[in-house]
Coordinates of C-alpha atoms in Angstrom, one line a residue:
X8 CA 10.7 2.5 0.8
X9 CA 12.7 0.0 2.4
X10 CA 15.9 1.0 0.1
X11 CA 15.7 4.1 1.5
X12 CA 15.0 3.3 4.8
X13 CA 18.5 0.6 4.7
X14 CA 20.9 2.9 2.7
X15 CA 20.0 5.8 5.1
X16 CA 20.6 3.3 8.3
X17 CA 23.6 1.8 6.6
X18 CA 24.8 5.1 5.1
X19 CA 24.8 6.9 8.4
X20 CA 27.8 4.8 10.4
X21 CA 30.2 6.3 7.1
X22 CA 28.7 10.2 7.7
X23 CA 30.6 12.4 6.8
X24 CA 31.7 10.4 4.2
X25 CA 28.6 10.1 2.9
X26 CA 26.0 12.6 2.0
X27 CA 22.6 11.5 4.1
X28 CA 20.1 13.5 2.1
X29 CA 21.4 12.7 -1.2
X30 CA 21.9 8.8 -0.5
X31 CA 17.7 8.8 0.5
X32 CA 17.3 10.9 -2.3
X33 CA 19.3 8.6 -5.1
X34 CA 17.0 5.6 -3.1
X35 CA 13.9 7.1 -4.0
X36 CA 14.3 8.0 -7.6
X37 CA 16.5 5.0 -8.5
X38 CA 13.6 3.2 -9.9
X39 CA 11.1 5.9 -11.3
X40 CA 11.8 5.8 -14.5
X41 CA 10.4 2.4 -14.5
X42 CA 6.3 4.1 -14.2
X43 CA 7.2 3.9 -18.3
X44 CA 9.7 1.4 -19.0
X45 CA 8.6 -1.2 -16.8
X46 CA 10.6 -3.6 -14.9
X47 CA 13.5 -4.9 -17.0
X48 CA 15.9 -7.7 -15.2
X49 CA 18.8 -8.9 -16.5
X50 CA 17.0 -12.0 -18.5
X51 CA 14.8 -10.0 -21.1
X52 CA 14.9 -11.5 -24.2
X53 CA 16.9 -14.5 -22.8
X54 CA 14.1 -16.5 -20.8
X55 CA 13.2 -20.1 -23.0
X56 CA 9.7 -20.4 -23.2
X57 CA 9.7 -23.7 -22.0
X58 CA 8.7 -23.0 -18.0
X59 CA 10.9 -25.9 -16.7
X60 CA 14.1 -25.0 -18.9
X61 CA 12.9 -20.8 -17.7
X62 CA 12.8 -22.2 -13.6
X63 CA 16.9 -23.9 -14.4
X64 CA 17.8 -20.8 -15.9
X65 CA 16.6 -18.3 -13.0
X66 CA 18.5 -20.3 -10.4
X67 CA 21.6 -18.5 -11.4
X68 CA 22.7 -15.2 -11.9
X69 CA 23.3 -14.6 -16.2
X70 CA 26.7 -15.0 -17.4
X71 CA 27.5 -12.9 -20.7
X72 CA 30.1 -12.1 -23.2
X73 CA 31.1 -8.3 -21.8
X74 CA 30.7 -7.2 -25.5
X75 CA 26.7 -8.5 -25.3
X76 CA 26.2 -7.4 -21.2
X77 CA 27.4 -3.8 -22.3
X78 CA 25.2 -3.6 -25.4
X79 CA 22.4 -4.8 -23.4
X80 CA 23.0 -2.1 -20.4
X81 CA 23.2 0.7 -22.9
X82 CA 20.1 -0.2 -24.6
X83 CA 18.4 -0.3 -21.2
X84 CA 19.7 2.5 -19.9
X85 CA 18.6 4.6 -22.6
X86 CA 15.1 3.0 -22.5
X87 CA 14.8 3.8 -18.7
X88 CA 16.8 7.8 -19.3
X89 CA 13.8 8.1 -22.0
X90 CA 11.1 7.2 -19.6
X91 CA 12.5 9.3 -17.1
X92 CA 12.7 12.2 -19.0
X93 CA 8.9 11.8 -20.0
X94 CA 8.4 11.5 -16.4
X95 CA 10.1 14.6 -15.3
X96 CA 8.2 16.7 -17.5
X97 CA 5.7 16.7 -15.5
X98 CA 7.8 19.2 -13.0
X99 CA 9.0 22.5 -12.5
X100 CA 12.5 22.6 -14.4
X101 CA 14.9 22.8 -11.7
X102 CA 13.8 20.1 -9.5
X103 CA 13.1 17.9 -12.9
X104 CA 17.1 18.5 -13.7
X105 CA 17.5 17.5 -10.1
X106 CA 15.7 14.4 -10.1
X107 CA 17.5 13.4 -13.4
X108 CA 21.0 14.3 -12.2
X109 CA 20.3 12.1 -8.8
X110 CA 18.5 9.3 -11.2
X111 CA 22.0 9.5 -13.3
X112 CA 24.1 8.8 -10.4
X113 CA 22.9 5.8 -9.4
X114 CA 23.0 4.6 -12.8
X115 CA 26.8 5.5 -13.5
X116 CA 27.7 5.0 -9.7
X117 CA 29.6 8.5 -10.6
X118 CA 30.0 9.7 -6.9
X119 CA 30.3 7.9 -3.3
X120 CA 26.7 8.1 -2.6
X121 CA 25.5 6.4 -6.0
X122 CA 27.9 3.4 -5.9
X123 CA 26.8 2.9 -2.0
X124 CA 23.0 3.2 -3.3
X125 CA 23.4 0.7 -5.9
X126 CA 25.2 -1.9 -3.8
X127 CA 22.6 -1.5 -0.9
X128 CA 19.5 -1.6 -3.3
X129 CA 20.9 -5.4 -4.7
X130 CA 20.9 -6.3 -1.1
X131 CA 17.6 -5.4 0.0
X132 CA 16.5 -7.4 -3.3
X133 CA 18.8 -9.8 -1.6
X134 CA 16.8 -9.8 1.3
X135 CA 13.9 -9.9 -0.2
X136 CA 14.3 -13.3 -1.6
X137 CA 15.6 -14.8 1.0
X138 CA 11.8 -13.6 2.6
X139 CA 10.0 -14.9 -0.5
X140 CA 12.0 -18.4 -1.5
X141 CA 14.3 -19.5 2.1
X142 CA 17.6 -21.1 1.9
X143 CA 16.6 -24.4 0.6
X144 CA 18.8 -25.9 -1.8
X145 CA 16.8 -25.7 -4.5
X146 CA 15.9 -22.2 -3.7
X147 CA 16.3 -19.5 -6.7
X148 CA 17.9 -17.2 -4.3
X149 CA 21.4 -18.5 -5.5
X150 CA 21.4 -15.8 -8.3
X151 CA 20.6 -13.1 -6.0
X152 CA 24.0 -14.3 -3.9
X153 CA 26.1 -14.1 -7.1
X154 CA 24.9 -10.6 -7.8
X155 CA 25.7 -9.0 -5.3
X156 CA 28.7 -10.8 -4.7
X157 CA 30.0 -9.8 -8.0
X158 CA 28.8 -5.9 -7.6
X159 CA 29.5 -5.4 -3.3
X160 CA 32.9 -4.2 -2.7
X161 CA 31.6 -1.8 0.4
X162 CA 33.4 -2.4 3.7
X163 CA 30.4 -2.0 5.5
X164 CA 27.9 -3.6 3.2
X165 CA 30.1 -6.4 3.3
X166 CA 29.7 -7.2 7.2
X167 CA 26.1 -6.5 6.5
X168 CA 26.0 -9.4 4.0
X169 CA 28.0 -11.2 6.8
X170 CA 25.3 -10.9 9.2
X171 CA 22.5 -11.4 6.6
X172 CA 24.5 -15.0 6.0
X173 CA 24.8 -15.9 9.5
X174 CA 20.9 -14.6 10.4
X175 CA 19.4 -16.9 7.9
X176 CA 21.8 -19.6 6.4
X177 CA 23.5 -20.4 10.1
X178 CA 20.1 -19.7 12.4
X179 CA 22.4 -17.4 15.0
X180 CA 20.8 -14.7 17.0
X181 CA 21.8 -11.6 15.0
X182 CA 21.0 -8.0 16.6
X183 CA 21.1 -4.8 14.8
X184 CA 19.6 -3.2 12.1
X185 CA 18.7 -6.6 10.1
X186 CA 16.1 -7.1 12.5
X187 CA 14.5 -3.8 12.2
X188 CA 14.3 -4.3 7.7
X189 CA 12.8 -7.3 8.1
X190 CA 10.0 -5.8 10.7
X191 CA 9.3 -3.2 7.7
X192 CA 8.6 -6.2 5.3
X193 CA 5.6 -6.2 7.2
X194 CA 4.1 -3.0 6.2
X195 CA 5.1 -3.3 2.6
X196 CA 1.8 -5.8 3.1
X197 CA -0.3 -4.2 5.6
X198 CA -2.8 -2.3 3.6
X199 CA -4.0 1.1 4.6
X200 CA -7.0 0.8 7.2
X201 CA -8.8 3.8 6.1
X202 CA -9.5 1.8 1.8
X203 CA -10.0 -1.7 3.6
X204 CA -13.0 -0.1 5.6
X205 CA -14.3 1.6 2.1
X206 CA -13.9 -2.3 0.4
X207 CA -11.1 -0.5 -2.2
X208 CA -9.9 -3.5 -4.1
X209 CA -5.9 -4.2 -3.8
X210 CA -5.8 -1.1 -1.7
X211 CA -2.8 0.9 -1.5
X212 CA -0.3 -0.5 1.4
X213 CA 1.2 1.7 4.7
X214 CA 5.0 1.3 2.9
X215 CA 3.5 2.2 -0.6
X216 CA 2.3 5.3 0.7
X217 CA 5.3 6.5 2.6
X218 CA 7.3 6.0 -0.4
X219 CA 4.9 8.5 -2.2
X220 CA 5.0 10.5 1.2
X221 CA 8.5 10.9 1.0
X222 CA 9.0 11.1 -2.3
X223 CA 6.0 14.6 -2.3
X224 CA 8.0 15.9 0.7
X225 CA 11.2 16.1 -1.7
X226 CA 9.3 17.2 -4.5
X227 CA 7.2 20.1 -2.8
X228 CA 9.8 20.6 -0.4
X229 CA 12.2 22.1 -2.4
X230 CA 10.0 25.1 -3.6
X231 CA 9.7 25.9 0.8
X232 CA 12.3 26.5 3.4
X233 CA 12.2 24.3 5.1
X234 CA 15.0 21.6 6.3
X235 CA 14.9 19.2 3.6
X236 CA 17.2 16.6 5.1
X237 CA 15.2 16.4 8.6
X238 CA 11.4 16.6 6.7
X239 CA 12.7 13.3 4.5
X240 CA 13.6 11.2 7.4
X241 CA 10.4 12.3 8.6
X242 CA 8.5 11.3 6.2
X243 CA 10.0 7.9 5.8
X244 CA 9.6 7.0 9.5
X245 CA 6.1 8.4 9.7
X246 CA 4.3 5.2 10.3
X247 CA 6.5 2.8 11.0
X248 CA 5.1 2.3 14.4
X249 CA 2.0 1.1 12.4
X250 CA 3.8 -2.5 12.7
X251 CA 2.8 -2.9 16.2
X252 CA 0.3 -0.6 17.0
X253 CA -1.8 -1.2 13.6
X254 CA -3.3 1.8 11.5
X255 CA -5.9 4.0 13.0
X256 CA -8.4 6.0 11.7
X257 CA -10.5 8.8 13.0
X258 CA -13.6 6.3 12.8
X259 CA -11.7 4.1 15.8
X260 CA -14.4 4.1 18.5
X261 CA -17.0 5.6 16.7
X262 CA -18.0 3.1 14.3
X263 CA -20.0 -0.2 14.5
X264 CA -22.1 -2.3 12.1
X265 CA -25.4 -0.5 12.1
X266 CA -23.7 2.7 11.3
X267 CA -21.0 2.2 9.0
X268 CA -21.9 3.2 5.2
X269 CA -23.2 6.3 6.6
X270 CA -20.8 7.6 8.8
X271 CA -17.7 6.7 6.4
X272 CA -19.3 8.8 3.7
X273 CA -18.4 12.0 5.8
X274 CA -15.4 13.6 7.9
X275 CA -15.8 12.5 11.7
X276 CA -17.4 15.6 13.5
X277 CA -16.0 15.4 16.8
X278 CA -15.4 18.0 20.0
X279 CA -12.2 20.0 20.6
X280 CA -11.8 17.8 23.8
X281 CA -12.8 14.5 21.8
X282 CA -10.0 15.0 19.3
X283 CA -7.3 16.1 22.0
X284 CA -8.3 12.6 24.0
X285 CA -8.1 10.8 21.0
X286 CA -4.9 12.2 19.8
X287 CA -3.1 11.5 23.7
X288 CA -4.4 7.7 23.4
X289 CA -3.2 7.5 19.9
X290 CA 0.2 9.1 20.8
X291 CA 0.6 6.5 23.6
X292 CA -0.3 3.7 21.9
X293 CA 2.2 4.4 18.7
X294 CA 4.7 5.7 21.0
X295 CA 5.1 2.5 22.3
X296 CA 5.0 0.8 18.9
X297 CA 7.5 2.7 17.8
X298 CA 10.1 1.8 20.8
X299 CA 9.7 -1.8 20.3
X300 CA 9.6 -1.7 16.7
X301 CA 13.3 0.2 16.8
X302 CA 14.9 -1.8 19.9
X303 CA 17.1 -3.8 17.6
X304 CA 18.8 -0.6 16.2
X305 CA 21.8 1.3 17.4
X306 CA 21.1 3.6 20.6
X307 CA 22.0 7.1 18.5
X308 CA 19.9 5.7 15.9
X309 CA 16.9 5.3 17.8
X310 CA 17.3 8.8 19.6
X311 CA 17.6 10.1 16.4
X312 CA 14.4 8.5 15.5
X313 CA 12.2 9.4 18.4
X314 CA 12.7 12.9 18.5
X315 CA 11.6 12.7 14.8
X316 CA 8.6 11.2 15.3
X317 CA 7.6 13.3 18.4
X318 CA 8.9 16.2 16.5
X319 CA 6.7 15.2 13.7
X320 CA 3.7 13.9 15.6
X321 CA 3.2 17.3 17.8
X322 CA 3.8 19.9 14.7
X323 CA 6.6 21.3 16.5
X324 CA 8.7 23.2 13.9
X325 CA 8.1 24.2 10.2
X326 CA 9.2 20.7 8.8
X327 CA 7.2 19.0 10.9
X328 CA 4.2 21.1 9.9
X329 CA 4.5 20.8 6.1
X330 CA 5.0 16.6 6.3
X331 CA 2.0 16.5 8.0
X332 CA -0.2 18.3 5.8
X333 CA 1.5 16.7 2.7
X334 CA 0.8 13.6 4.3
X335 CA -3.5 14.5 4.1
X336 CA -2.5 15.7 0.9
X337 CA -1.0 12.4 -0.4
X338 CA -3.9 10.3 1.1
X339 CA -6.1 12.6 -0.5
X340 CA -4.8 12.3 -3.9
X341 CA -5.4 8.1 -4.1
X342 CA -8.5 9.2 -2.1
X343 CA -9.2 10.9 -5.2
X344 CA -7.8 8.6 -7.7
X345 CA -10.0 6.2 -6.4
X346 CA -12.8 8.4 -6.8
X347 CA -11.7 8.5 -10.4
X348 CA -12.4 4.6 -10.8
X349 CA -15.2 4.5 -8.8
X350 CA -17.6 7.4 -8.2
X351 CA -19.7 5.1 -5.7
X352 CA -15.8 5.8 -3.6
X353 CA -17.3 8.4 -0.8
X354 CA -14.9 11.1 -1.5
X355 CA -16.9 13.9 0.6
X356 CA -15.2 12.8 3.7
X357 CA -11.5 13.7 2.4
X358 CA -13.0 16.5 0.5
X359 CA -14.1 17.9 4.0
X360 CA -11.1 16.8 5.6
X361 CA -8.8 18.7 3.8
X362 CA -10.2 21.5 4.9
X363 CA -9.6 20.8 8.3
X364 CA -6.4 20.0 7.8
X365 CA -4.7 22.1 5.2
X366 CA -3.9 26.0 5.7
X367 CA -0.2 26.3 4.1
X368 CA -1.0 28.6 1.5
X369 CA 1.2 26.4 -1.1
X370 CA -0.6 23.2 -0.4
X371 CA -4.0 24.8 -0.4
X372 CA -3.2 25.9 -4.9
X373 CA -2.2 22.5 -4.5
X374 CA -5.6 21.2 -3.5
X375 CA -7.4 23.4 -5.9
X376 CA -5.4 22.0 -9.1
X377 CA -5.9 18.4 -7.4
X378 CA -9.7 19.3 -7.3
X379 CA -9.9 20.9 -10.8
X380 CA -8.8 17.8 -12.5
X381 CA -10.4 14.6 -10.4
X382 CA -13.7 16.8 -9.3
X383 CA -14.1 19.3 -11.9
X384 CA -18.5 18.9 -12.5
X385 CA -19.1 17.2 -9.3
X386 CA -21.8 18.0 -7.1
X387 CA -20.3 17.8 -3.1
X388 CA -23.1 18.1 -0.9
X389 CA -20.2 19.9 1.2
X390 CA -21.2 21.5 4.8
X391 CA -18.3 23.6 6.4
X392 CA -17.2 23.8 9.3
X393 CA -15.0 24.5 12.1

């Protein structure tokens, strides 16, 4: 989520250089094929099993023979290609390919947008570490430096290392997007309001689920018309106002103590005129959020964003429309995988939700193959209406 977020940020001050669409794109995918292989870094197979001799060797970035580091990349990139393939059968052919063909340029860095991907995503790994461990001398982050200073050649990503340098190792006032990633670190750990009132254990995070978001906007997207370019950077700044003005629910006001098992197991019944004053103090409250949370970024860049989000938040053309209807339709596919684990999970109130919310004709054979395979023999006690 954040990759995506940075490259497109980054990515932007180089258009037309660069290709916007397919740089988020290449950001998304570049580590799917890991649902299979798992996570492999650099050290498999070389870690001691010693913990204190492991803790020396992860201080530093590993040195090999080139003869040994290419052997090693091939065998991993065939390992991840293989998972990716098994992964991409799961889709209609042509956006599979697509997916592949994207996954393969970030892996060979064989065009502009790849190489640029590949170099931001080491540096938002970068920053990462420097969020997790500090600068401290004995910090482990030292191997991250020598990473990316061995794989960065990017003009622009280099000032951006410059400023990531200065922000944290010389404690100067840095504005600018820096400011802005490290805000999104924050919802990469605020977990979604809506499973924390339902007690879901480890429950599925605001940035986890506009990654899937994005990633379903791309996927479904491609079989609409729709402008696929504008619904992506939709999708990924969706909820990022969430950092300052929190994520609500439709239960906000309506729930207490005394009433809340019963009332979470079903959709909130309101008025036509108690949703519209709900949805005007929402809007207020998140449009606010969302100024403060993108006052460090560049003026265009936040115009940019705000006529998103209010594009996106008042249904206002066709992309709008479809991200937020495969937004319901994401949350109500963990709804439902969590349903799956636990069938005390009270999925009536998504159940009745969706219809509600879903009328595009695509979405709704969507819904129906989503409900054929987590709620085929289930008895809904389901009550329609308006």
């Amino acid at each position: 989520f954040r990759v995506a977020l940075m490259n497109w940020f980054l990515a932007r001050k180089t258009f037309p250089k660069l290709n916007i669409k397919r740089v988020i794109q290449i950001s998304l995918v570049h580590d799917l094929c890991e649902v299979y292989a798992g996570d492999i870094t650099p050290y498999w197979g070389l870690l001691p099993e010693d913990k204190k001799k492991r803790r020396e060797v992860l201080k530093r970035w590993i040195r090999l023979p080139q003869k040994i580091k290419l052997k090693r990349d091939r065998q991993k990139f065939l390992k991840e290609k293989k998972s990716l393939e098994k992964l991409i059968k799961l889709l209609p052919v042509s956006v599979g390919r697509e997916i592949m063909n994207v996954w393969l340029s970030y892996e060979r860095m064989g065009n502009l947008e790849g190489k640029f991907v590949k170099q931001g995503d080491k540096i938002e790994t970068l920053l990462q570490a420097l969020e997790y461990w500090g600068t401290k001398p004995n910090s482990p982050v030292i191997g991250w430096w020598e990473e990316v200073y061995e794989l960065v050649d990017h003009p622009l990503l280099l000032d951006f290392l410059s400023k990531i340098e200065k922000k944290f190792y010389q404690n100067k006032k840095i504005n600018g997007e820096i400011n802005f990633f490290l805000e999104m670190s924050k919802i990469k750990k605020m977990p979604r309001r809506g499973w924390v009132l339902r007690k879901v254990k480890n429950p599925e995070t605001i940035a986890e689920h506009a990654f899937l978001l994005t990633l379903a906007v791309w996927v479904l997207g491609k079989m609409k018309n729709i402008n696929l370019d504008k619904a992506l950077k939709m999708s990924l700044i969706y909820e990022i106002a969430e950092v300052y003005a929190g994520d609500r629910t439709p239960y906000d006001g309506i729930i207490n103590s005394k009433n809340k098992k019963e009332i979470l197991k079903r959709w909130p019944r309101l008025s036509k005129k108690e949703k519209e004053k709900q949805f005007i103090i929402d809007c207020k409250e998140e449009k606010k959020a969302l100024k403060k949370v993108i006052a460090s970024l560049p003026k265009d860049l936040q115009g940019e964003i705000f006529f998103l989000w209010e594009e996106c938040k008042e249904s206002l053309t066709p992309e709008a429309k479809f991200v937020n209807q495969v937004y319901w339709i994401t949350t109500y596919l963990q709804a439902l995988q969590y349903f799956q684990e636990d069938k005390n999970f009270p999925i009536l109130a998504w159940y009745e939700q969706m219809r509600v919310y879903i009328d595009n004709p695509f979405l709704l054979e969507l819904l129906e193959e989503m409900e054929d395979k987590f709620l085929a023999g289930q008895k809904l006690n389901f009550c329609s209406f308006n």
